[in-house]
XYZ file of C-alpha atoms in Angstrom:
505
model
C 0.000 0.000 0.000
C 1.203 3.538 -0.806
C 1.114 6.464 1.656
C 2.170 10.086 1.258
C 3.232 12.488 4.022
C 4.682 15.990 3.721
C 7.646 17.630 5.448
C 10.270 20.183 4.342
C 13.802 20.620 2.985
C 16.091 23.488 3.932
C 18.032 25.153 1.135
C 20.147 27.623 3.041
C 17.465 29.107 5.275
C 14.708 28.800 2.673
C 12.230 25.909 3.115
C 10.781 23.936 0.223
C 8.150 21.215 0.376
C 9.248 17.568 0.638
C 6.894 14.693 -0.107
C 7.661 11.423 1.664
C 6.224 8.470 -0.261
C 6.148 5.097 1.525
C 5.319 1.940 -0.403
C 4.874 -1.350 1.469
C 4.717 -4.257 -0.995
C 2.626 -7.372 -0.368
C 5.259 -9.575 -1.924
C 9.021 -9.795 -2.142
C 11.922 -10.101 0.205
C 11.884 -8.079 3.420
C 14.105 -5.204 2.329
C 14.027 -1.468 3.013
C 15.362 1.276 0.768
C 15.399 5.059 1.084
C 15.886 6.945 -2.175
C 15.938 10.659 -3.070
C 19.499 11.797 -2.248
C 19.456 11.034 1.511
C 22.527 11.714 3.631
C 23.825 9.279 6.263
C 21.471 10.572 8.989
C 18.461 10.050 6.708
C 19.592 6.570 5.655
C 19.922 5.580 9.301
C 16.448 6.905 10.101
C 14.747 3.682 8.973
C 16.406 1.797 11.855
C 15.293 4.426 14.371
C 11.795 4.318 12.882
C 11.602 0.506 13.101
C 12.613 0.488 16.755
C 10.306 3.391 17.633
C 7.318 1.722 15.971
C 7.996 -1.635 17.634
C 8.656 -0.156 21.073
C 5.487 1.946 20.792
C 3.437 -1.260 20.394
C 2.570 -1.026 16.699
C 3.042 -3.846 14.159
C 6.209 -3.802 12.095
C 5.940 -4.304 8.312
C 7.656 -7.550 7.326
C 7.586 -6.921 3.583
C 9.559 -4.920 1.052
C 9.475 -1.200 1.883
C 10.506 1.698 -0.337
C 10.738 5.273 0.974
C 11.074 8.022 -1.620
C 11.922 11.610 -0.666
C 10.780 13.992 -3.377
C 11.993 16.049 -5.149
C 14.636 13.422 -5.832
C 17.317 15.815 -7.109
C 17.616 17.831 -3.855
C 19.814 16.493 -1.053
C 18.015 15.600 2.204
C 19.890 16.045 5.491
C 19.361 15.393 9.174
C 17.049 13.324 11.365
C 13.939 15.459 10.851
C 12.394 12.871 8.480
C 12.036 10.220 11.222
C 8.511 11.279 12.186
C 7.064 11.669 8.649
C 8.574 8.318 7.581
C 7.040 6.639 10.650
C 3.653 8.235 9.945
C 3.898 7.058 6.323
C 4.662 3.468 7.373
C 1.774 3.417 9.836
C -0.553 4.819 7.175
C 0.569 2.118 4.759
C -0.082 -0.529 7.441
C -3.501 1.076 8.142
C -2.627 1.702 11.785
C -3.593 5.312 11.086
C -7.073 5.182 9.585
C -7.939 8.820 8.878
C -6.851 11.343 6.248
C -6.068 14.044 8.811
C -2.383 13.999 7.819
C -3.217 15.616 4.463
C -3.651 19.029 6.112
C -0.463 18.820 8.182
C 3.324 18.956 7.830
C 5.544 16.746 10.008
C 9.118 16.914 11.313
C 10.957 15.402 14.248
C 13.625 12.944 15.347
C 12.520 9.685 16.958
C 14.204 8.070 19.941
C 14.242 4.274 19.970
C 11.426 4.221 22.546
C 9.218 6.485 20.399
C 9.929 9.822 22.109
C 10.254 12.872 19.887
C 13.472 14.886 19.999
C 13.866 18.462 18.688
C 15.414 19.209 15.296
C 16.892 22.318 13.670
C 15.042 24.725 11.394
C 11.482 24.167 12.660
C 10.552 27.853 12.383
C 11.141 27.510 8.636
C 8.645 24.625 8.532
C 6.076 26.983 10.062
C 6.833 29.601 7.395
C 6.397 26.947 4.684
C 3.023 25.853 6.106
C 1.892 29.482 6.258
C 2.990 30.084 2.669
C 1.252 26.946 1.368
C -1.947 27.654 3.298
C -1.672 24.387 5.278
C -3.700 24.062 8.475
C -0.878 23.174 10.831
C 2.345 21.343 11.669
C 3.179 18.485 14.056
C 6.556 19.000 15.760
C 8.417 17.935 18.930
C 7.372 19.720 22.123
C 10.760 21.448 22.458
C 10.345 23.061 19.017
C 6.735 24.197 19.418
C 7.258 27.634 20.973
C 9.752 28.547 18.237
C 7.247 27.632 15.500
C 4.391 29.429 17.315
C 6.146 32.763 16.757
C 5.181 32.688 13.071
C 1.404 32.793 13.535
C -1.343 31.997 11.048
C -1.113 28.199 11.535
C -1.731 25.654 14.283
C 1.373 24.196 15.902
C 0.728 20.791 17.481
C 3.420 19.853 20.042
C 3.890 16.081 20.329
C 6.044 14.242 22.861
C 5.958 10.762 21.290
C 4.974 8.717 18.265
C 2.065 7.291 20.277
C 0.576 10.753 20.827
C 0.921 11.568 17.096
C -0.876 8.341 16.090
C -3.637 8.962 18.641
C -3.992 12.541 17.383
C -4.263 11.439 13.736
C -6.759 8.693 14.652
C -8.765 11.305 16.583
C -8.655 9.351 19.850
C -6.164 11.682 21.519
C -6.315 15.468 21.452
C -3.253 17.703 21.158
C -3.909 21.314 22.038
C -2.264 23.767 19.619
C 0.643 25.729 21.046
C -0.502 29.234 22.077
C 0.718 31.869 19.635
C 3.751 33.771 20.836
C 3.424 37.512 21.469
C 6.599 38.549 19.664
C 6.123 42.278 20.242
C 5.855 41.789 24.009
C 9.017 39.680 24.099
C 10.946 42.302 22.153
C 9.695 45.130 24.358
C 11.051 43.511 27.539
C 14.666 43.190 26.328
C 17.313 44.930 28.441
C 20.819 46.209 27.789
C 23.679 43.929 28.846
C 26.498 46.545 28.919
C 26.015 50.278 29.521
C 28.151 52.987 27.906
C 28.106 54.760 31.256
C 30.537 52.102 32.485
C 33.087 53.244 29.881
C 35.168 56.009 31.408
C 35.969 58.935 29.150
C 36.052 58.314 25.387
C 33.390 60.929 24.632
C 34.777 61.441 21.108
C 34.553 57.720 20.418
C 31.048 57.606 21.909
C 29.986 60.416 19.591
C 31.324 58.445 16.614
C 29.409 55.372 17.789
C 26.201 57.410 18.075
C 26.663 58.466 14.448
C 27.418 54.862 13.438
C 24.353 53.498 15.242
C 22.081 56.256 13.922
C 22.885 55.490 10.277
C 23.992 51.844 10.639
C 27.498 52.712 9.505
C 30.545 50.478 9.832
C 33.094 51.764 12.331
C 36.777 51.097 13.083
C 38.248 52.066 16.470
C 42.023 52.618 16.643
C 43.851 52.908 19.934
C 46.214 51.225 22.410
C 45.184 48.245 24.495
C 42.868 48.707 27.470
C 41.072 51.825 26.257
C 37.539 50.346 26.201
C 37.213 49.355 22.528
C 35.830 45.877 23.232
C 33.507 47.136 25.948
C 32.037 49.777 23.641
C 31.486 47.164 20.933
C 29.537 45.023 23.414
C 27.496 48.032 24.544
C 26.669 49.128 20.984
C 23.606 46.856 20.469
C 22.028 48.487 23.519
C 21.697 51.823 21.704
C 20.414 50.374 18.444
C 16.651 50.354 17.776
C 14.950 47.185 19.070
C 14.494 44.357 16.606
C 11.235 44.585 14.703
C 9.018 41.499 14.507
C 10.195 40.759 10.963
C 13.865 41.201 11.900
C 13.522 38.959 14.982
C 11.900 36.196 12.931
C 14.563 36.446 10.238
C 17.399 36.245 12.787
C 15.644 33.314 14.478
C 15.416 31.486 11.134
C 19.198 31.690 10.738
C 19.966 30.576 14.293
C 17.370 27.794 14.120
C 19.059 26.333 11.024
C 22.346 25.895 12.892
C 20.774 24.950 16.241
C 22.059 28.008 18.108
C 18.839 29.350 19.623
C 19.512 29.533 23.395
C 17.795 26.748 25.317
C 14.432 27.795 26.722
C 14.287 30.853 24.477
C 11.720 30.595 21.661
C 12.954 33.604 19.732
C 16.069 35.703 19.178
C 15.026 38.946 20.849
C 18.366 40.775 21.020
C 20.400 42.034 18.132
C 23.157 39.439 17.752
C 26.765 40.308 18.556
C 29.297 37.971 16.961
C 32.935 38.141 18.047
C 34.941 35.627 15.984
C 38.554 34.962 16.944
C 41.237 36.129 14.521
C 42.094 32.484 13.762
C 38.671 31.989 12.097
C 38.796 30.587 8.562
C 37.087 32.031 5.496
C 34.392 29.341 5.690
C 33.760 30.075 9.373
C 33.475 33.788 8.586
C 31.497 33.740 5.336
C 29.812 30.333 5.421
C 30.055 27.226 3.288
C 31.440 23.753 3.852
C 30.466 20.393 2.362
C 26.966 21.049 3.706
C 26.719 24.862 3.317
C 25.997 26.603 6.600
C 25.772 30.295 7.437
C 28.983 31.880 8.721
C 29.660 34.634 11.231
C 28.559 37.404 8.857
C 25.114 35.771 8.547
C 24.870 35.004 12.259
C 25.451 38.754 12.773
C 22.492 39.610 10.474
C 20.594 42.661 11.840
C 23.257 42.913 14.535
C 26.942 43.583 15.096
C 30.020 41.747 13.848
C 32.959 42.721 16.061
C 36.476 42.029 14.795
C 38.946 42.623 17.598
C 42.516 43.220 16.421
C 41.370 43.360 12.821
C 44.886 43.309 11.239
C 45.546 39.950 12.953
C 42.873 38.289 10.799
C 44.299 36.614 7.661
C 44.049 38.959 4.729
C 42.215 36.335 2.682
C 39.508 36.183 5.365
C 39.096 39.958 5.491
C 38.865 40.251 1.710
C 36.005 37.747 1.570
C 33.944 40.209 3.601
C 33.958 42.844 0.892
C 30.930 41.458 -0.965
C 28.611 41.047 2.065
C 29.611 44.508 3.319
C 28.504 45.926 -0.020
C 25.486 43.747 -0.866
C 24.082 42.556 2.462
C 24.104 38.873 1.565
C 26.477 35.963 0.900
C 26.226 33.614 -2.075
C 27.667 30.121 -1.614
C 28.092 28.412 -4.988
C 28.294 24.665 -5.452
C 28.233 22.444 -8.552
C 24.594 21.509 -8.068
C 23.214 24.802 -6.699
C 23.830 28.236 -5.226
C 22.614 29.248 -1.780
C 22.113 32.769 -0.506
C 22.404 33.700 3.173
C 21.404 37.162 4.444
C 24.274 39.170 5.933
C 23.151 42.739 6.600
C 25.263 43.490 9.628
C 27.058 46.437 11.186
C 30.824 45.923 11.182
C 32.594 47.160 14.303
C 36.354 46.634 14.228
C 39.124 47.486 16.626
C 42.878 47.601 16.242
C 45.986 48.714 18.057
C 48.199 51.319 16.343
C 51.040 48.788 16.099
C 51.529 45.065 16.635
C 52.972 45.887 20.076
C 49.802 47.742 20.983
C 51.467 51.093 21.650
C 51.069 54.435 19.929
C 54.053 55.486 17.754
C 56.383 57.963 19.422
C 59.250 58.218 16.920
C 60.081 57.596 13.282
C 60.842 53.905 13.842
C 57.539 53.183 15.604
C 55.739 55.236 12.937
C 57.135 52.850 10.320
C 55.886 49.982 12.487
C 52.423 51.526 12.453
C 52.531 51.936 8.677
C 53.530 48.278 8.280
C 50.741 47.197 10.622
C 48.151 49.246 8.743
C 49.316 47.748 5.451
C 47.730 44.448 6.512
C 44.387 46.086 5.720
C 43.663 46.674 2.050
C 42.470 50.056 0.810
C 39.271 48.563 -0.737
C 38.335 47.124 2.659
C 39.067 50.390 4.480
C 36.944 52.150 1.853
C 33.944 50.097 2.998
C 34.275 51.258 6.609
C 32.439 54.549 7.009
C 33.915 55.808 10.270
C 37.504 55.585 11.579
C 37.892 56.974 15.086
C 40.829 57.209 17.475
C 40.345 55.812 20.991
C 43.137 57.292 23.173
C 44.376 56.070 26.538
C 42.126 57.022 29.456
C 43.601 59.546 31.968
C 44.207 58.322 35.532
C 41.721 60.702 37.162
C 38.882 59.259 35.061
C 39.762 55.678 35.979
C 39.696 56.486 39.705
C 36.111 57.684 39.455
C 36.874 61.320 40.204
C 35.933 62.449 36.740
C 32.417 62.559 35.265
C 30.772 59.216 34.518
C 30.205 60.137 30.893
C 27.376 59.591 28.443
C 25.294 56.509 29.219
C 23.420 54.141 26.884
C 19.981 55.648 27.602
C 21.114 59.109 26.483
C 22.839 57.740 23.403
C 19.880 55.544 22.451
C 17.472 58.470 22.659
C 19.588 60.382 20.116
C 19.825 57.348 17.849
C 16.071 56.724 17.900
C 15.327 60.353 16.978
C 17.660 60.130 13.974
C 16.246 56.740 12.927
C 12.693 58.119 13.072
C 13.709 60.911 10.690
C 15.351 58.390 8.360
C 12.350 56.057 8.362
C 10.045 58.850 7.235
C 12.446 60.160 4.594
C 14.053 56.964 3.273
C 11.005 54.712 3.226
C 11.172 52.499 6.295
C 13.443 50.907 8.907
C 15.127 48.632 6.375
C 16.567 51.673 4.595
C 19.066 53.378 6.932
C 21.383 56.042 5.536
C 24.193 53.514 5.057
C 22.150 51.622 2.441
C 21.243 54.625 0.274
C 22.382 54.422 -3.341
C 24.210 57.227 -5.156
C 21.005 58.296 -6.911
C 19.105 58.354 -3.610
C 21.877 60.403 -2.014
C 21.606 62.974 -4.804
C 17.956 63.390 -3.868
C 17.996 62.944 -0.083
C 21.441 64.246 0.957
C 21.416 67.804 -0.385
C 24.597 69.774 0.362
C 24.844 73.519 0.819
C 27.618 75.369 -1.003
C 30.182 75.388 1.859
C 29.734 71.641 2.437
C 30.141 70.982 -1.308
C 33.406 72.910 -1.287
C 34.614 71.056 1.798
C 33.783 67.704 0.192
C 35.659 68.685 -2.954
C 38.699 69.697 -0.912
C 38.666 66.421 1.045
C 38.455 64.392 -2.167
C 41.456 66.253 -3.609
C 43.702 66.303 -0.545
C 42.978 62.771 0.709
C 42.740 61.149 -2.695
C 39.408 59.532 -1.842
C 37.651 57.016 -4.076
C 34.123 57.334 -5.438
C 32.986 54.895 -2.732
C 34.538 57.078 -0.005
C 32.804 60.078 -1.608
C 29.446 58.382 -1.073
C 30.456 57.309 2.438
C 31.099 60.942 3.354
C 27.695 61.943 2.043
C 25.996 59.122 3.976
C 27.759 59.908 7.257
C 27.153 63.647 6.938
C 23.473 62.903 6.203
C 23.300 60.958 9.471
C 25.045 63.738 11.410
C 22.542 66.230 9.998
C 19.693 63.913 11.084
C 21.103 63.831 14.617
C 21.070 67.632 14.604
C 17.549 67.753 13.103
C 18.768 69.552 9.978
C 17.141 68.904 6.603
C 20.162 70.124 4.650
C 23.748 68.995 5.145
C 25.832 71.925 6.377
C 29.575 72.561 6.484
C 29.899 71.505 10.139
C 28.219 68.180 9.363
C 30.568 67.533 6.457
C 33.575 68.582 8.559
C 32.745 65.989 11.214
C 32.278 63.301 8.540
C 35.681 64.131 7.015
C 37.304 63.839 10.467
C 36.064 60.248 10.588
C 38.198 59.297 7.562
C 41.249 58.944 9.790
C 42.959 56.098 7.923
C 42.595 57.811 4.546
C 44.995 60.427 5.871
C 47.521 57.744 6.900
C 47.374 55.175 4.113
């Protein structure tokens, strides 16, 4: 007898429908085959399914069984097909005697005693069901709250194969998981690190306000122990809260790689990724035999912090040029190409020299020049703001000086500027940093003194066309912070001051 059950396949973070066909023959040798490009975990699933069915008290088919995973030309990975294969076998054996499964999608890993274990990517199954107009999904209990964040479908949390069979035979009721109030979760998020704990560094804090207001990339340059890492950790606290759409998109990425924190149904904070400088290109950008998102995608809608940026291999840094420009990563393979979102804010830090000290003579100046040469000019071009972070004076460290600007004050300024941008640029997904040259011509109008200052900076610093646009974007953000519709000379002057490395390279 033939049975058909539906599940999903992940291509990158995009779900597509997967039809599981199970055929139990009346004749022939007792043999089981799984076809449709299964990986090792899928091939092994038939043994888990057999044990789970037997240990749950259901009859085991003793005939030839064929399991086909369609479409056959797309690779299937992971243990998520255990539950749909088991449901298909029990349908074929007429243990399940209703057609209720036709309005549902299934996914879950089976333990040998029939318990259901969680799997990765379940939120994407919920998105697929919503897109296809399917009534609901049956998933392990531990995955249910994650899927309930999507809304528009019923999420049935099951703890065992027995409960799924009883539910499909309409002798056991499974209450749908209550829908998750995403907005309420996002509204209760708190800041982990406060800028008020960073002594001094008011110039650097001002640069970070500008960076956060326009979502600009920023590079902090200064000796060790000046607060660069601490400010990078505090930065997400002054960014606007994640919107519902952003939170769901970040959760989709983290769900695919199984990195959603335990007990947390949704990613509610902007992610902060801090890869070590020994990270490989694949770890940073993504890829591998089974393509997975890298650090740039895990930092989507958040912050990617590169501490001691020149210590990263140059090949790794150069691979970041495309995602910095386009906001996504394309992983190409022989059989397909996958696209991972990567719209992040780059925050980098570096010491002036490999020793960590500021140059004091001609020899140490040459050391600084050699250290800076590890960063290519095209990469520096893509960083909007370069700011110096000097050593903190003793009197500030002892607590005798003023505490300095805190996160609440900085966030208030950022939110005002973002509100102006949203109205002018067309929404929260269009910060000043993402404006095109044509949009800048229309939205970043310069007065005559600022035009002259920009021309002078281009000539004296030898800036590229990309740096020209970066100056216009940063000055537009500075004007927004000041509530000015036009970009004035003082706004352009501050933007030019943030091109520190262009004056040294």
